[in-house]
Coordinates of C-alpha atoms in Angstrom, one line a residue:
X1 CA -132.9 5.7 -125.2
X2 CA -129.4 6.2 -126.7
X3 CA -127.2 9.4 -125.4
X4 CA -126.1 11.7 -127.7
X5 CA -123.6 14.6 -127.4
X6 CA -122.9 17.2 -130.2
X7 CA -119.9 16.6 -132.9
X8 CA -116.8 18.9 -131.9
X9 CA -116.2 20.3 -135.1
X10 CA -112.6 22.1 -136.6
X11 CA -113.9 25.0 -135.7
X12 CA -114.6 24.4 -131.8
X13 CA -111.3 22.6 -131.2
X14 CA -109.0 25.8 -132.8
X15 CA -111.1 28.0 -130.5
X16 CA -110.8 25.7 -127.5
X17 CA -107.2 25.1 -128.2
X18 CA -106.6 29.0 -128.4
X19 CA -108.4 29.7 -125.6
X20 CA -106.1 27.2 -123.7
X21 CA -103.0 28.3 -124.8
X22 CA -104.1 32.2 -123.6
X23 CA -105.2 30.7 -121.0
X24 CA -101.9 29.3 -119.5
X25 CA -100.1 32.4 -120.4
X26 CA -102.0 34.8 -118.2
X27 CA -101.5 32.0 -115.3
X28 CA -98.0 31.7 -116.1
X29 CA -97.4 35.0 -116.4
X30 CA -99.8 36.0 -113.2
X31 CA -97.6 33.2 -111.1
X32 CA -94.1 34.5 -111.7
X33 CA -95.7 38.1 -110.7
X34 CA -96.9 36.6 -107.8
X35 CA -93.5 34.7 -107.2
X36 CA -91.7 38.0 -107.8
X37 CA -93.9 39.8 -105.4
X38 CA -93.5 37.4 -102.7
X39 CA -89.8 37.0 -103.0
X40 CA -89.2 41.0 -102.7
X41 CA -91.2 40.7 -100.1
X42 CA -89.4 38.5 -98.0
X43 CA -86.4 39.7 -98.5
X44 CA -87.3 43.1 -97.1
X45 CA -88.8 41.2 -94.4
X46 CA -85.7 39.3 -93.5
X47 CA -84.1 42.9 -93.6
X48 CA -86.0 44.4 -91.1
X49 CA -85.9 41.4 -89.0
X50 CA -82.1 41.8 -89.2
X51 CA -82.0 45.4 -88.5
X52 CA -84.6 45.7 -85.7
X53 CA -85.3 42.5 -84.2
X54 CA -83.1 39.8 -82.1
X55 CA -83.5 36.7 -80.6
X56 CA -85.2 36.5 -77.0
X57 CA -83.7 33.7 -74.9
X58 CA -86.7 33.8 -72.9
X59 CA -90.0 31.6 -73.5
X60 CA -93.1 32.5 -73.1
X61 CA -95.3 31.4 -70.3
X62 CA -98.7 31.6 -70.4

């Protein structure tokens, strides 16, 4: 038996194609939030590490 598969019509490739281009703005706009998040946090992480924290010239044995 032959396979079939439904016509895509107009209709079903503007819907699709907006759905996609929504699509990749909430990611792109979710990832440079998440960038922004991440960046702030390292830098106040690299502050406190500054500020609080210094290097140990001893290892640790185990």
């Amino acid at each position: 038996m032959t396979k079939y598969k439904l016509k895509k019509s107009k209709v079903e490739d503007a819907v699709v194609g907006t759905y996609k281009k929504v699509e990749n703005g909430v990611v792109a706009g979710y990832q440079s939030l998440e960038d922004a998040v991440v960046s702030t946090y390292k830098k106040i992480e690299n502050k406190f590490t500054d500020r609080f924290l210094e290097q140990s010239q001893q290892e640790n044995h185990k």
